[in-house]
mmCIF file of C-alpha atoms in Angstrom:
data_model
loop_
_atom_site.group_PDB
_atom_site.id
_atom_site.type_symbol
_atom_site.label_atom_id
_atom_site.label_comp_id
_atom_site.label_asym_id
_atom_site.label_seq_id
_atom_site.Cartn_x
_atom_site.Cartn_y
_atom_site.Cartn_z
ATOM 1 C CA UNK A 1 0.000 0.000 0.000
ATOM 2 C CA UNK A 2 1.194 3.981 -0.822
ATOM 3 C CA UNK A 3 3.107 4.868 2.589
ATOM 4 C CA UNK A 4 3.970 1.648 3.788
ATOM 5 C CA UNK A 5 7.259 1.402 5.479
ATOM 6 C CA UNK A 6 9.631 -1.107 3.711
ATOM 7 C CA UNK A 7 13.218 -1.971 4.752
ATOM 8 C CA UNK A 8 15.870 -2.355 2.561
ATOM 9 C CA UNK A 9 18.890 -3.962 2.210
ATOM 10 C CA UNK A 10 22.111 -4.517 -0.135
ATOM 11 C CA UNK A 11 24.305 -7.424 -0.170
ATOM 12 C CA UNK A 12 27.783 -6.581 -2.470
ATOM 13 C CA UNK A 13 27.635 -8.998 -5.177
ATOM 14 C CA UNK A 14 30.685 -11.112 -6.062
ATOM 15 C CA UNK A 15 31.173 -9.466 -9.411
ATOM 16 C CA UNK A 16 34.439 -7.564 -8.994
ATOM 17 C CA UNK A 17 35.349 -6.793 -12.717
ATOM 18 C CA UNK A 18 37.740 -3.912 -13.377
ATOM 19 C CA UNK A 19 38.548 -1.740 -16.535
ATOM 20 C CA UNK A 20 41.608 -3.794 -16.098
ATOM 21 C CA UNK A 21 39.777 -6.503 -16.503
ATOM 22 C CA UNK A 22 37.777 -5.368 -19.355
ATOM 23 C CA UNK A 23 41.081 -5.031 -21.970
ATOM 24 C CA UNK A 24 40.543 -9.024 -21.494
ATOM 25 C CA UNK A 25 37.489 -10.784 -23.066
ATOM 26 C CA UNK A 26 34.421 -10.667 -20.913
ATOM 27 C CA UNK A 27 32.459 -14.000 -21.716
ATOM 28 C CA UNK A 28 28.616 -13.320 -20.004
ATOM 29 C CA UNK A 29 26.430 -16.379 -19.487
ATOM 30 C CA UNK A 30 22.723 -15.816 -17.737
ATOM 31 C CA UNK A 31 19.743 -16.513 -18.162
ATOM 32 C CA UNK A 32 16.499 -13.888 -18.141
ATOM 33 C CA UNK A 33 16.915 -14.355 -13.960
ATOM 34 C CA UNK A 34 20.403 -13.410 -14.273
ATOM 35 C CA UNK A 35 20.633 -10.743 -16.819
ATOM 36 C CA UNK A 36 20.009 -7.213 -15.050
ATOM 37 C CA UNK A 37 23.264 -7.802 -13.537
ATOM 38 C CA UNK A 38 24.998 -8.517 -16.950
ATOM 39 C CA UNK A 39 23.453 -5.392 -18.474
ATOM 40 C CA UNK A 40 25.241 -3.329 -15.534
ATOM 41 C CA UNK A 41 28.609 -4.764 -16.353
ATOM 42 C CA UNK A 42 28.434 -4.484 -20.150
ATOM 43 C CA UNK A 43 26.948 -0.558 -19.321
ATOM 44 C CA UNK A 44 29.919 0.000 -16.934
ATOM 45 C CA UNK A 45 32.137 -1.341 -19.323
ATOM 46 C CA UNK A 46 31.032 1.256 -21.658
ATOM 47 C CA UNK A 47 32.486 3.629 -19.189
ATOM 48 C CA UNK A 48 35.405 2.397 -18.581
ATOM 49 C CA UNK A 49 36.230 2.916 -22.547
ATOM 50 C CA UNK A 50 34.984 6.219 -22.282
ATOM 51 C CA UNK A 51 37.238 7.222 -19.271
ATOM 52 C CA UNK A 52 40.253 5.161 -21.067
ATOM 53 C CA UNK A 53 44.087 5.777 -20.201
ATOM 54 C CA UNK A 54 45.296 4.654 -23.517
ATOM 55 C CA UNK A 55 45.953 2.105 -22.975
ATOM 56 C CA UNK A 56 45.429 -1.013 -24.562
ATOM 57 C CA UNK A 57 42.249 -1.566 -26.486
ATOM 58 C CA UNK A 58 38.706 -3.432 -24.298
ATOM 59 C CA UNK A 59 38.721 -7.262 -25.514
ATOM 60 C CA UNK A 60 35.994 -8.859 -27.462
ATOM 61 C CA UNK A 61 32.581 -8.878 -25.164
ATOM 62 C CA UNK A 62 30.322 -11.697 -25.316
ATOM 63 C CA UNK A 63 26.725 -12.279 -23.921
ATOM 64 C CA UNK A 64 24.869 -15.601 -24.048
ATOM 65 C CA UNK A 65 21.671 -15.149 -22.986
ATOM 66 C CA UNK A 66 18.729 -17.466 -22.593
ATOM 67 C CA UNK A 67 14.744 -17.308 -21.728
ATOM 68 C CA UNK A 68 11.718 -19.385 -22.903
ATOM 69 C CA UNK A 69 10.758 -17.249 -25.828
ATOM 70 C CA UNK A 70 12.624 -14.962 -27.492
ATOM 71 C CA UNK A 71 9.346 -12.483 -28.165
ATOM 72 C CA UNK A 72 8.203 -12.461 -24.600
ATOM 73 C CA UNK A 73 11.509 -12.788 -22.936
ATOM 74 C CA UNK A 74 14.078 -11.041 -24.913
ATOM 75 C CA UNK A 75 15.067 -8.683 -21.758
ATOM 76 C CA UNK A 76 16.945 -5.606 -22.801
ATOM 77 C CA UNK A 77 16.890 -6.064 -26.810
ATOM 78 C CA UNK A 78 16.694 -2.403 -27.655
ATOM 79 C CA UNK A 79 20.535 -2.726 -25.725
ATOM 80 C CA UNK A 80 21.505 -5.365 -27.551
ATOM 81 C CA UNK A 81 21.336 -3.681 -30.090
ATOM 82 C CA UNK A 82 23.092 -0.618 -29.369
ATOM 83 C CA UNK A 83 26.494 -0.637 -31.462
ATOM 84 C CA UNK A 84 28.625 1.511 -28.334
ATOM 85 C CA UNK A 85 27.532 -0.968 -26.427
ATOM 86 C CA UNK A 86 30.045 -3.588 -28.689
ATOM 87 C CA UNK A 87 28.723 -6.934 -27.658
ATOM 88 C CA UNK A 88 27.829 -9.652 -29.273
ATOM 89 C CA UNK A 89 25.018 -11.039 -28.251
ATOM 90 C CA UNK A 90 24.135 -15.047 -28.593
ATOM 91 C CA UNK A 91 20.723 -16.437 -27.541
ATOM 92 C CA UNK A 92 18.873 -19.915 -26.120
ATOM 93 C CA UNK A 93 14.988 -20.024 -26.316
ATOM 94 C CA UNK A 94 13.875 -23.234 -24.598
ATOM 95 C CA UNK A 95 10.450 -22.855 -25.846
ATOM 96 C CA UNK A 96 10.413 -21.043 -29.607
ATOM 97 C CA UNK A 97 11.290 -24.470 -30.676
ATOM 98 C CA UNK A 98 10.325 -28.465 -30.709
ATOM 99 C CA UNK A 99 13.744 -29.573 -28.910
ATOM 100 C CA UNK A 100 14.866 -27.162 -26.107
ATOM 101 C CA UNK A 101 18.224 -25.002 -26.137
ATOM 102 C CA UNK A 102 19.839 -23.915 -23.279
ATOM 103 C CA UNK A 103 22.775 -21.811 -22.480
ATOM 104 C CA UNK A 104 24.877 -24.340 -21.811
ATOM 105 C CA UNK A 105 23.759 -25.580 -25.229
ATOM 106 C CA UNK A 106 25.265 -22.716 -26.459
ATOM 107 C CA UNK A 107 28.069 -22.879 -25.002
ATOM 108 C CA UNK A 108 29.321 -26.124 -26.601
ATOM 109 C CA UNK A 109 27.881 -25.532 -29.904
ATOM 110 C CA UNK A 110 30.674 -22.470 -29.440
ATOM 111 C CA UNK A 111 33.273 -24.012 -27.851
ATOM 112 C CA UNK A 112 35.938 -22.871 -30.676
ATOM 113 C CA UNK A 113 34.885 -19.318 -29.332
ATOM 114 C CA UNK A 114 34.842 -20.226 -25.578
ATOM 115 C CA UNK A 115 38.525 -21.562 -26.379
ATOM 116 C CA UNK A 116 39.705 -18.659 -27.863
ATOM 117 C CA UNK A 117 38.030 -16.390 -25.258
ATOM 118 C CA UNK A 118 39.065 -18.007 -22.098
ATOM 119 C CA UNK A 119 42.225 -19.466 -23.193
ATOM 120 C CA UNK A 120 43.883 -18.040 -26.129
ATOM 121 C CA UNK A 121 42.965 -14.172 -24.884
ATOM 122 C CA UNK A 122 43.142 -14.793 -21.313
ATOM 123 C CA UNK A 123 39.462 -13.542 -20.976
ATOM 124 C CA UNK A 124 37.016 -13.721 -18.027
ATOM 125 C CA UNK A 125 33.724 -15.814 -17.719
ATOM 126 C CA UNK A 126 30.553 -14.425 -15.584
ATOM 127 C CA UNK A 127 27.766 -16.468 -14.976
ATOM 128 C CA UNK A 128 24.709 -15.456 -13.175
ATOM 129 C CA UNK A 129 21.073 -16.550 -12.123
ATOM 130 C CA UNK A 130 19.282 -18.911 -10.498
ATOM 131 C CA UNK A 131 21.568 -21.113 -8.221
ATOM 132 C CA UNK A 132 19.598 -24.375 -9.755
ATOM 133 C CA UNK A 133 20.918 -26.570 -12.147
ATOM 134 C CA UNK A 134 22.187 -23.588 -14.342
ATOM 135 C CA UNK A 135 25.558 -22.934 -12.895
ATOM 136 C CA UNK A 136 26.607 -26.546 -12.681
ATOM 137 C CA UNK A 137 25.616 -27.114 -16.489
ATOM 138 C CA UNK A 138 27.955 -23.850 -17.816
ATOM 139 C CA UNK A 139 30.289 -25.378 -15.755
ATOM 140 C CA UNK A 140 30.196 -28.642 -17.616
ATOM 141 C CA UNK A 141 29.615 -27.049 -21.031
ATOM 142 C CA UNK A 142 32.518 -25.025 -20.676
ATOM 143 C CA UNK A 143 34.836 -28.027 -19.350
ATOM 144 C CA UNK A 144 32.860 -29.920 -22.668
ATOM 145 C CA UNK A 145 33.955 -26.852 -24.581
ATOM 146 C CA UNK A 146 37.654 -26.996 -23.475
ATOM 147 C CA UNK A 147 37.715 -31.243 -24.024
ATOM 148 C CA UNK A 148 36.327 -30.605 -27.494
ATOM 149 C CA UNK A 149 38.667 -27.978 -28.805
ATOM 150 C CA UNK A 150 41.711 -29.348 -26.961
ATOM 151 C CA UNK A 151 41.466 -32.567 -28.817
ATOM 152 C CA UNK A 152 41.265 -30.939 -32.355
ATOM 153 C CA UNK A 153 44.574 -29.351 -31.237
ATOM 154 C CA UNK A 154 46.509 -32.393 -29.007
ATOM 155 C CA UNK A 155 44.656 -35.749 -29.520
ATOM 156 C CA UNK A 156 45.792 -36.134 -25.897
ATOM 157 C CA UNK A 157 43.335 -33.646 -24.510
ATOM 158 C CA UNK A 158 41.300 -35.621 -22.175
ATOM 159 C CA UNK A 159 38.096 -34.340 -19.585
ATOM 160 C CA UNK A 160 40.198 -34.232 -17.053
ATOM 161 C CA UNK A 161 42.733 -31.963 -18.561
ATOM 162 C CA UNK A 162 39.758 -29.551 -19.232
ATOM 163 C CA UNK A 163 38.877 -29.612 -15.951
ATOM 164 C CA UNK A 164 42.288 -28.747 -14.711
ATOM 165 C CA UNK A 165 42.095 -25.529 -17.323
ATOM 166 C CA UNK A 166 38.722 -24.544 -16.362
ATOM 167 C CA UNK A 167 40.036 -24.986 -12.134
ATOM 168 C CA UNK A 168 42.984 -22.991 -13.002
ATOM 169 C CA UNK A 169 40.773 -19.961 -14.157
ATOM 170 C CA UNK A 170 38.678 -19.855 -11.246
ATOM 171 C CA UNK A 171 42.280 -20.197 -9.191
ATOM 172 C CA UNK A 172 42.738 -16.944 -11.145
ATOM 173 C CA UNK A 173 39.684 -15.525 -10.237
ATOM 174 C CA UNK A 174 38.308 -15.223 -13.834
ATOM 175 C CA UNK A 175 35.321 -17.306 -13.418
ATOM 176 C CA UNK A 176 33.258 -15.523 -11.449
ATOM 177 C CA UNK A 177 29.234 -17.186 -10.319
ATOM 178 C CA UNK A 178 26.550 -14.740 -8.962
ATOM 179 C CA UNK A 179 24.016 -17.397 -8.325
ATOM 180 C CA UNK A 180 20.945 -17.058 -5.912
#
C-alpha cells in the first residue's frame, strides 16, 4: 500500500570486474533471472572505454543469454542492439522451438569461441542466475567446450585436462558465479 514502510537492504555482489579486466574478453552467461546484472557490467564497461588511459584496447565482449521465448523474454533487446555498447550477443529459447536449447547448449555448440576467449585471450567468464541446475551445467559445457577444442589441437586432450584448465581460471579468479 502507498506509505507503507519497507526496509531495505544490499548485499555486495561477487562481481568484482575492473577496466583492467575489461582489456581481457568478458564472456557473459545468464539466463532472463540473471541478466540485469549482466546489463550493468556491459553498461559500466562502456564507461570504462569512455574514461580510457590509452591504454590497450577493451577485448571482445560476449553475452549468451537465454529465456523461454525470445518475443516475450528477450530482456533488454533495444541494448543489444546498441552498437557503443560492442557486444555480441548469442541467444537460447527453450520454448520457440520443438527440442529445447539452453545456455549451456550454447556454449558447446561455441566451444571454438569459448577456447579462444578463455584461453587463447586470457578472458574472463561471468555467470549469473538462479543457483539451480544452471551454474553446474555452464560449468560442464565449458569443461565440454575446453575437451572438445583441446582434442582438435593435441589428440591427448582428455576431460580431465579440461577440468584442470577450467580450475585454473577460477584459481585466477576469472570465473566468477553470482548465483541465488
Amino acid at each position: 500500500q502507498p506509505g507503507t514502510q519497507i526496509c531495505i537492504t544490499f548485499h555486495r555482489g561477487s562481481f568484482k570486474a575492473s577496466a583492467t579486466q575489461a582489456r581481457k574478453p568478458l564472456l557473459m552467461i545468464a539466463p532472463g533471472t540473471g541478466v540485469a546484472p549482466m546489463r550493468s557490467l556491459i553498461w559500466e564497461r562502456m564507461t570504462w572505454r569512455t574514461e580510457s588511459d590509452g591504454l590497450s584496447p577493451f577485448g571482445e565482449a560476449v553475452l549468451i543469454f537465454g529465456g523461454r521465448n525470445s518475443k516475450k523474454d528477450f530482456l533488454y533487446r533495444a541494448d543489444w542492439q546498441l552498437r557503443e555498447l560492442d557486444v555480441k550477443v548469442l541467444t537460447a529459447w527453450s520454448r520457440d522451438q520443438k527440442e529445447k536449447i539452453y545456455v549451456q547448449d550454447v556454449v558447446r555448440a561455441e566451444a571454438e569461441m569459448i577456447w579462444r576467449l578463455l584461453v587463447l585471450d586470457g578472458g574472463s567468464v561471468f555467470v549469473c542466475g538462479s543457483s539451480g541446475k544452471m551454474p553446474a551445467g555452464v560449468r560442464a559445457a565449458i569443461v565440454d567446450a575446453f575437451e572438445m577444442v583441446g582434442k582438435k589441437a593435441d589428440w591427448e586432450y582428455s576431460k580431465e585436462k579440461a577440468e584442470e584448465e577450467v580450475s585454473r581460471i577460477e584459481k585466477e579468479g576469472r570465473y566468477v558465479q553470482e548465483t541465488w
